[in-house]
XYZ file of C-alpha atoms in Angstrom:
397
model
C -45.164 -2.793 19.192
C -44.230 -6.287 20.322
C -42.657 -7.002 16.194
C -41.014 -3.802 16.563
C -39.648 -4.498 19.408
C -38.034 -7.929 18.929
C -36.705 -6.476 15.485
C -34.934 -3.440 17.475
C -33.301 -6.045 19.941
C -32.124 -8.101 17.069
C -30.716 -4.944 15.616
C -29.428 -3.656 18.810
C -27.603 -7.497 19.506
C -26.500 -6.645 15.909
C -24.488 -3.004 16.888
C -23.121 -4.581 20.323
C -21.383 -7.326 18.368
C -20.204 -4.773 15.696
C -19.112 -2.479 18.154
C -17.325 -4.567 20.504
C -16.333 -7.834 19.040
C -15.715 -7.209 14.721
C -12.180 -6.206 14.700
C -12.582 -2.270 15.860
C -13.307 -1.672 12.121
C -14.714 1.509 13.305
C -11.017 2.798 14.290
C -9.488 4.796 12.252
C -5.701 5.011 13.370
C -2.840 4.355 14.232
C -1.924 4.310 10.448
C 1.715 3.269 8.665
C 3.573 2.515 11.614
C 7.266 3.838 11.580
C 10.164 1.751 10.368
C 14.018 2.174 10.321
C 15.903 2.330 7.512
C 16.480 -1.481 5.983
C 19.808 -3.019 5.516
C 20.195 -2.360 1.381
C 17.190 -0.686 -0.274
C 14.970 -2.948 -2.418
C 13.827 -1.527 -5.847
C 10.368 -0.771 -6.591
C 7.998 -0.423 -9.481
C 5.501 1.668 -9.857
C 2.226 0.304 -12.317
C -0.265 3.103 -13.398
C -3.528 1.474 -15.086
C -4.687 4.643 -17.362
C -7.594 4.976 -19.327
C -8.715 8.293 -20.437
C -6.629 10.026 -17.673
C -5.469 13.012 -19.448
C -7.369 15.068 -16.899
C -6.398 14.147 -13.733
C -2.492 13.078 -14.310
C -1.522 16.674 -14.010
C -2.476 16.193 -10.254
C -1.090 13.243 -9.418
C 1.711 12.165 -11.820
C 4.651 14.415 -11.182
C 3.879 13.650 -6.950
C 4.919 9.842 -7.723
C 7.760 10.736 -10.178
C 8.755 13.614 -7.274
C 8.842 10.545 -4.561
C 12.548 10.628 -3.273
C 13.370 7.392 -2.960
C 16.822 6.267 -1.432
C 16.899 2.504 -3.805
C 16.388 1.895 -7.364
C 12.876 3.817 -8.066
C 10.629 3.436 -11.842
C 7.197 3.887 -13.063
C 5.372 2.395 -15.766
C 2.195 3.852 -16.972
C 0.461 1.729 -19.209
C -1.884 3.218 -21.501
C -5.121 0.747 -21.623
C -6.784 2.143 -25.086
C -7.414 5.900 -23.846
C -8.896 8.087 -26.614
C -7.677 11.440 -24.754
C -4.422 11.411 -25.065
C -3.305 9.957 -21.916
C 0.559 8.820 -22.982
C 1.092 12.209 -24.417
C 0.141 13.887 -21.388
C 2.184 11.799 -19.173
C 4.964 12.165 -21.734
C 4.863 16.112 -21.272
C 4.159 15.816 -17.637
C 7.413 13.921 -17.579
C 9.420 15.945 -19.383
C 11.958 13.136 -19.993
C 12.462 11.915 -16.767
C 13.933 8.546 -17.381
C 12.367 6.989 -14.602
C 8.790 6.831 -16.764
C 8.178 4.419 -18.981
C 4.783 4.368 -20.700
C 3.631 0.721 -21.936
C 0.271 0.618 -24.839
C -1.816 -2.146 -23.608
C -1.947 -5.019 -25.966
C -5.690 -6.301 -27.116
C -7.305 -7.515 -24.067
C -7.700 -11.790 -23.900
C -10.899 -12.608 -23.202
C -11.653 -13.543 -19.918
C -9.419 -10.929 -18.303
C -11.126 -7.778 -16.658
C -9.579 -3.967 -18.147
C -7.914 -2.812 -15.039
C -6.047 -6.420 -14.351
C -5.080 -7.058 -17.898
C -3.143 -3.367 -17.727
C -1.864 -4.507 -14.433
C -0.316 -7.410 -15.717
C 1.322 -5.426 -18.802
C 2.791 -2.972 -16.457
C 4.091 -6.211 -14.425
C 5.538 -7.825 -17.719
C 7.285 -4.520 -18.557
C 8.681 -4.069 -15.305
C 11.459 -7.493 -14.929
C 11.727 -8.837 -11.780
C 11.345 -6.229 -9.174
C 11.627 -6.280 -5.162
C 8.431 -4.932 -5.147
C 5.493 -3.721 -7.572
C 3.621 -1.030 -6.258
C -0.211 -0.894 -7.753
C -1.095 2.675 -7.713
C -4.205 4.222 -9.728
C -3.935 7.267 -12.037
C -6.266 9.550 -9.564
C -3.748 8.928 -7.009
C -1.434 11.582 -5.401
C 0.999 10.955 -3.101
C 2.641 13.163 -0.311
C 6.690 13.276 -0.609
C 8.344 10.144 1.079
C 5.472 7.984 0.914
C 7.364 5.800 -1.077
C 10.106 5.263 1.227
C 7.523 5.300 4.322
C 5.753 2.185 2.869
C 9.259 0.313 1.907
C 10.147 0.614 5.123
C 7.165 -0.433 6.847
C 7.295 -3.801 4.016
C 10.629 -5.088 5.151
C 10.472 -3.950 9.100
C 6.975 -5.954 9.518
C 7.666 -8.286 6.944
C 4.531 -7.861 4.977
C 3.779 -9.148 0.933
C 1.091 -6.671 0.336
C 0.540 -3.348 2.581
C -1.723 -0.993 1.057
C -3.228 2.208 1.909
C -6.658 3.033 1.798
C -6.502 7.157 0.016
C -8.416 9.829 1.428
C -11.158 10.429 -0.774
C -12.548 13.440 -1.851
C -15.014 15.238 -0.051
C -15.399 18.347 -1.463
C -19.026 18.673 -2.332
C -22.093 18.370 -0.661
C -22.615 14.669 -1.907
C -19.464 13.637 -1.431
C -19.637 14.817 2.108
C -22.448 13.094 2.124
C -21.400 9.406 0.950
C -17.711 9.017 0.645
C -17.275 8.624 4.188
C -20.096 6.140 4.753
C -18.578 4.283 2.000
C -15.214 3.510 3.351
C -16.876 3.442 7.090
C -18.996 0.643 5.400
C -15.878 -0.938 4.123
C -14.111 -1.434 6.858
C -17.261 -2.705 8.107
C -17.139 -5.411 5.717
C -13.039 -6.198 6.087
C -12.108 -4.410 9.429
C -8.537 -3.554 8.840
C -6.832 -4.820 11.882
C -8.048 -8.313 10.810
C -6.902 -8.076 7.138
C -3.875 -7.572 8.838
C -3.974 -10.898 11.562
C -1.581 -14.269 10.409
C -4.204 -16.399 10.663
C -6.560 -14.255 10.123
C -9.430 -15.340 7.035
C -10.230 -11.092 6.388
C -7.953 -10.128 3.460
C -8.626 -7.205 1.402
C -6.528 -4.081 -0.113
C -7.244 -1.075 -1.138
C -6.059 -0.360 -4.931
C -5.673 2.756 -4.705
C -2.145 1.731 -3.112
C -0.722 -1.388 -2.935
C 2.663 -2.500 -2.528
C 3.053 -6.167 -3.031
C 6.346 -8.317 -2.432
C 7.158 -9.497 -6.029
C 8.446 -12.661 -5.138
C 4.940 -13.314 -3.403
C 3.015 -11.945 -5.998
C 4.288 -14.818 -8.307
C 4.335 -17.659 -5.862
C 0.955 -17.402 -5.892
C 0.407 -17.543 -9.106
C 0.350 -13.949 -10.447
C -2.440 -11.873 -11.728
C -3.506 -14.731 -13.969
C -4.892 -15.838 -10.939
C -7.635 -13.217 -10.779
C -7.965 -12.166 -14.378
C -11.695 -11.326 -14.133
C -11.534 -9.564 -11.137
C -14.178 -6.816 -11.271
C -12.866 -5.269 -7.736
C -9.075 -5.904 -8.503
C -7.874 -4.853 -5.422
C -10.214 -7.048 -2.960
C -9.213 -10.223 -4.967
C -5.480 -9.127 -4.735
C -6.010 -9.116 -1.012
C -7.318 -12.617 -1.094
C -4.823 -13.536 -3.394
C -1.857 -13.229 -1.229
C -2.969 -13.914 2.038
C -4.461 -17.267 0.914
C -1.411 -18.262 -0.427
C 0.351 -17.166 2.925
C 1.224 -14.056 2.331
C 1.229 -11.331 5.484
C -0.812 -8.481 4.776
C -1.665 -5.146 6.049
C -4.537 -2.193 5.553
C -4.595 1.033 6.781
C -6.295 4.220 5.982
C -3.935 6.939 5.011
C -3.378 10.379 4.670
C -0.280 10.415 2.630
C -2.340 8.742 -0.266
C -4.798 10.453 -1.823
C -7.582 10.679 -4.715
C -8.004 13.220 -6.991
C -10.667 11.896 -8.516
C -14.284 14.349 -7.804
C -17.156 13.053 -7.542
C -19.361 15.854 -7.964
C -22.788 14.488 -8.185
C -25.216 12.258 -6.660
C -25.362 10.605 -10.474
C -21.588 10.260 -10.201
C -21.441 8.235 -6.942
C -24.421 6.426 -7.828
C -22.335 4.933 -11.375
C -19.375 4.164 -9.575
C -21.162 2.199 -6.924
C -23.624 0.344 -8.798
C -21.123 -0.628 -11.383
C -20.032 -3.440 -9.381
C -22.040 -3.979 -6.382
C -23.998 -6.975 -7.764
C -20.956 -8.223 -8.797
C -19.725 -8.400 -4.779
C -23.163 -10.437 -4.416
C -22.157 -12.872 -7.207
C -24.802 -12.176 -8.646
C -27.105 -13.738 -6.295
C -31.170 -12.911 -5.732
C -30.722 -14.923 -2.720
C -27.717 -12.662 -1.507
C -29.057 -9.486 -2.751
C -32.715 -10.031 -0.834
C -29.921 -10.642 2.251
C -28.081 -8.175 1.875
C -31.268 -5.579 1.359
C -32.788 -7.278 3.967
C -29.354 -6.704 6.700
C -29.337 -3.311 6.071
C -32.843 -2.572 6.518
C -32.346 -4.329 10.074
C -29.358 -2.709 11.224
C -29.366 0.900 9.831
C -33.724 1.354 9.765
C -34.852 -0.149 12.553
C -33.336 1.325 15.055
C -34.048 5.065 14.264
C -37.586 3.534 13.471
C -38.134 1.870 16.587
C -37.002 4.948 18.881
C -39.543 7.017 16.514
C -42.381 4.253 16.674
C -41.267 3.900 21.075
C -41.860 7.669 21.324
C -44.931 7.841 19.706
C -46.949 4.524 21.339
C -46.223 7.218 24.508
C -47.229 4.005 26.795
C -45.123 1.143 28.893
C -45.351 -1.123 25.494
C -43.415 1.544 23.675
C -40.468 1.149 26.066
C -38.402 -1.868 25.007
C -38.394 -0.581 20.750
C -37.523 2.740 22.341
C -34.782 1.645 24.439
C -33.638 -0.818 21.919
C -33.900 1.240 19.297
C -32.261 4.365 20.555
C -29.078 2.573 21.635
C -28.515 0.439 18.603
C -29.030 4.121 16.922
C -26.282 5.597 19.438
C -23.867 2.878 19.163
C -24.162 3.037 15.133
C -23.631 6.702 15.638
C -20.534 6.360 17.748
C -19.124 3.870 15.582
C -19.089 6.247 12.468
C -18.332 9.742 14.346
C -14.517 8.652 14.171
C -14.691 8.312 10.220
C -16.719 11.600 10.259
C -13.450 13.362 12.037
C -11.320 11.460 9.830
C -12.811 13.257 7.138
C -12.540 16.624 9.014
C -16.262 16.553 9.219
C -18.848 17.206 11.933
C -19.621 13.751 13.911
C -23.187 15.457 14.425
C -23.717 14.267 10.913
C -23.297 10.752 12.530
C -27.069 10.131 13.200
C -27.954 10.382 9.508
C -25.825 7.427 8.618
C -29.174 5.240 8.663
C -30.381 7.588 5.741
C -27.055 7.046 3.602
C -27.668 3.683 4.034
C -30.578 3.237 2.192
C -28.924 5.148 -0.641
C -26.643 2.115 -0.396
C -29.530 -0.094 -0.471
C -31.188 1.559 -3.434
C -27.756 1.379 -5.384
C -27.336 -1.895 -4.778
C -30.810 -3.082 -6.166
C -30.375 -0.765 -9.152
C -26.864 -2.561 -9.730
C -28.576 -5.882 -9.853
C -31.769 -4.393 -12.301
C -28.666 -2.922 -14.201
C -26.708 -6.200 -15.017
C -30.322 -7.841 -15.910
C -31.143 -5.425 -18.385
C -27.482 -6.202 -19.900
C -25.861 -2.901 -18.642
C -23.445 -4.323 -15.437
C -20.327 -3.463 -14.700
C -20.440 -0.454 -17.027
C -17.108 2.410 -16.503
C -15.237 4.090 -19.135
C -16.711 2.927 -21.716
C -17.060 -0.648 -20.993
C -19.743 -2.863 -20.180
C -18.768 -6.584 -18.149
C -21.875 -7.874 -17.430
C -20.604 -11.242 -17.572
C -20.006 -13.707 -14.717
C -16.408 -14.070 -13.669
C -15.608 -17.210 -12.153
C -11.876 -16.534 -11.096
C -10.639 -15.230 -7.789
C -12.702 -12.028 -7.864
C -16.208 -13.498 -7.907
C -15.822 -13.475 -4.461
C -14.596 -9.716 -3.796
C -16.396 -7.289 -1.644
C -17.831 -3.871 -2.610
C -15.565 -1.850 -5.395
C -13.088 1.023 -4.141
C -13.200 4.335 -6.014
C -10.983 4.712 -9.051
């Protein structure tokens, strides 16, 4: 009882520093703050990465042509190789509105990840812009988000502001992991220090992310992180280490339309890159493993082992243990209401975490065996050494 016990304390001086001293990544509000109305509009540009999208554009394309937008207001899809018949379906969806414009991806350089290199078309074909807002093709967005986001830009002066989407939750498994999984990212770039001058957090969501396009090319442009496996992480990092003032909220107006159905499902999309947040480290991995054991098993272990010694040497793991357990609890139950779910789901968090665990290892096993990185038909199991090698844990597409 006396290992258990000194592991519960470490895990329990673990959840006091994460719930009191890491940024409040656990809060979930206040959200886009409210702006007035700037002196002269600036014009925006939309970029839509699509590959194989034909599906899903019915439910989210005509909501971003729809946005009214008091300035100058376009979108580019760019068309990155789909075999489905993306363009034509955005074409029809369309219907002729001039403000689409649908770019083929040119061949792919080497060296340059999918999603960035039709990123960077879409920037080519949209000129010189106020600002380019990075938006992906599951993404649906509420009327006058546009404007909303513009505002809050120029009011607060921000380069990139981006918007974390609500996710979808509408099966069992979703339910399940999709909150954990952006509870868990905040956890790894709490939001209100992404958004501190001064601050070394950075991070975006890229999902939605509107980025000052002056700013964007001072620092060097998406060159600059043309491998980036988790685009919108190395974005983050991009501008903020160049100076840039950033800002990350979770939203409401913003979100994905992408399902998830399965446990299979989630499992691809998260091991597709998680070794790749790792840089493809043992050492990091075994750390990583080895952090979330501590933090998220212990403690419900400890209370459980406490309980059962049913003597004075079972005290300290039980009291230990049981409030690491209730402050990891308490920490998630505002995620859980985000979600418009039950916080009494909030104890099983330590459960979800292993999945994360598990996915993680697999990831690692997967790029081995030659089969990293793997979506859509692609496989980069390669190491990328530019500005992305360094990116945190992918965001759903």
């Amino acid at each position: 009882m006396m290992v258990v016990g000194v592991l519960a304390l470490a895990a329990l001086a673990g959840w006091l520093y994460l719930a009191f001293a890491h940024g409040g990544f656990w809060r979930t509000g206040p959200g886009l703050p409210g702006a007035p109305e700037p002196d002269e509009w600036p014009e925006v540009v939309a970029v839509v990465p699509a590959r194989d999208e034909a599906a899903v554009l019915p439910e989210t394309l005509p909501t971003l042509l729809a946005q009214r937008y008091p300035g100058a207001f376009r979108v580019i899809l760019v068309d990155d190789g789909s075999g489905d018949g993306t363009a034509e379906t955005a074409a029809a969806l369309a219907g002729g509105d001039p403000a689409l414009t649908i770019v083929p991806a040119r061949e792919r350089p080497q060296g340059w990840a999918g999603k960035v290199w039709a990123m960077s078309e879409g920037v080519q074909a949209a000129g010189e812009p106020d600002f380019l807002l990075f938006t992906d093709a599951d993404i649906a967005y509420a009327p006058g988000t546009v404007e909303r986001l513009v505002r809050a830009a120029v009011a607060g002066r921000r380069d990139l502001l981006s918007q974390m989407a609500t996710l979808s939750t509408r099966t069992g498994w979703e339910r399940a992991i999709v909150p954990a999984f952006v509870y868990f990212f905040a956890q790894l770039y709490p939001f209100r220090r992404v958004g501190r001058d001064g601050a070394r957090t950075a991070a975006a969501a890229g999902g939605c992310v509107l980025v000052r396009g002056a700013a964007l090319a001072g620092a060097g442009g998406l060159a600059r992180i043309r491998g980036a496996l988790i685009d919108d992480v190395a974005l983050g990092r991009l501008l903020k280490r160049a100076g840039g003032r950033c800002r990350l909220d979770l939203s409401r107006d913003v979100v994905s339309r992408r399902p998830y159905p399965g446990l299979a499902d989630l499992w691809a999309m998260i091991v597709r890159s998680a070794y790749h947040q790792l840089r493809y480290s043992p050492a990091l991995l075994a750390g990583t493993v080895a952090g979330l054991l501590l933090l998220y098993a212990v403690p419900p272990a400890a209370t459980v082992a406490g309980l059962a010694a049913g003597s004075p040497g079972g005290v300290p793991a039980l009291a230990a243990g049981a409030l690491a357990w209730a402050l990891m609890a308490a920490t998630y139950a505002p995620m859980l209401r985000f979600y418009g779910l039950s916080p009494v789901r909030a104890p099983a968090l330590p459960l979800v975490a292993l999945l994360y665990a598990a996915m993680t290892v697999d990831s690692a096993r997967r790029h081995r065996a030659g089969r990293g990185g793997a979506w859509k038909g692609r496989t980069l199991s390669g190491r990328h050494k530019s500005g992305a090698a360094d990116a945190s844990r992918a965001t759903l597409e």
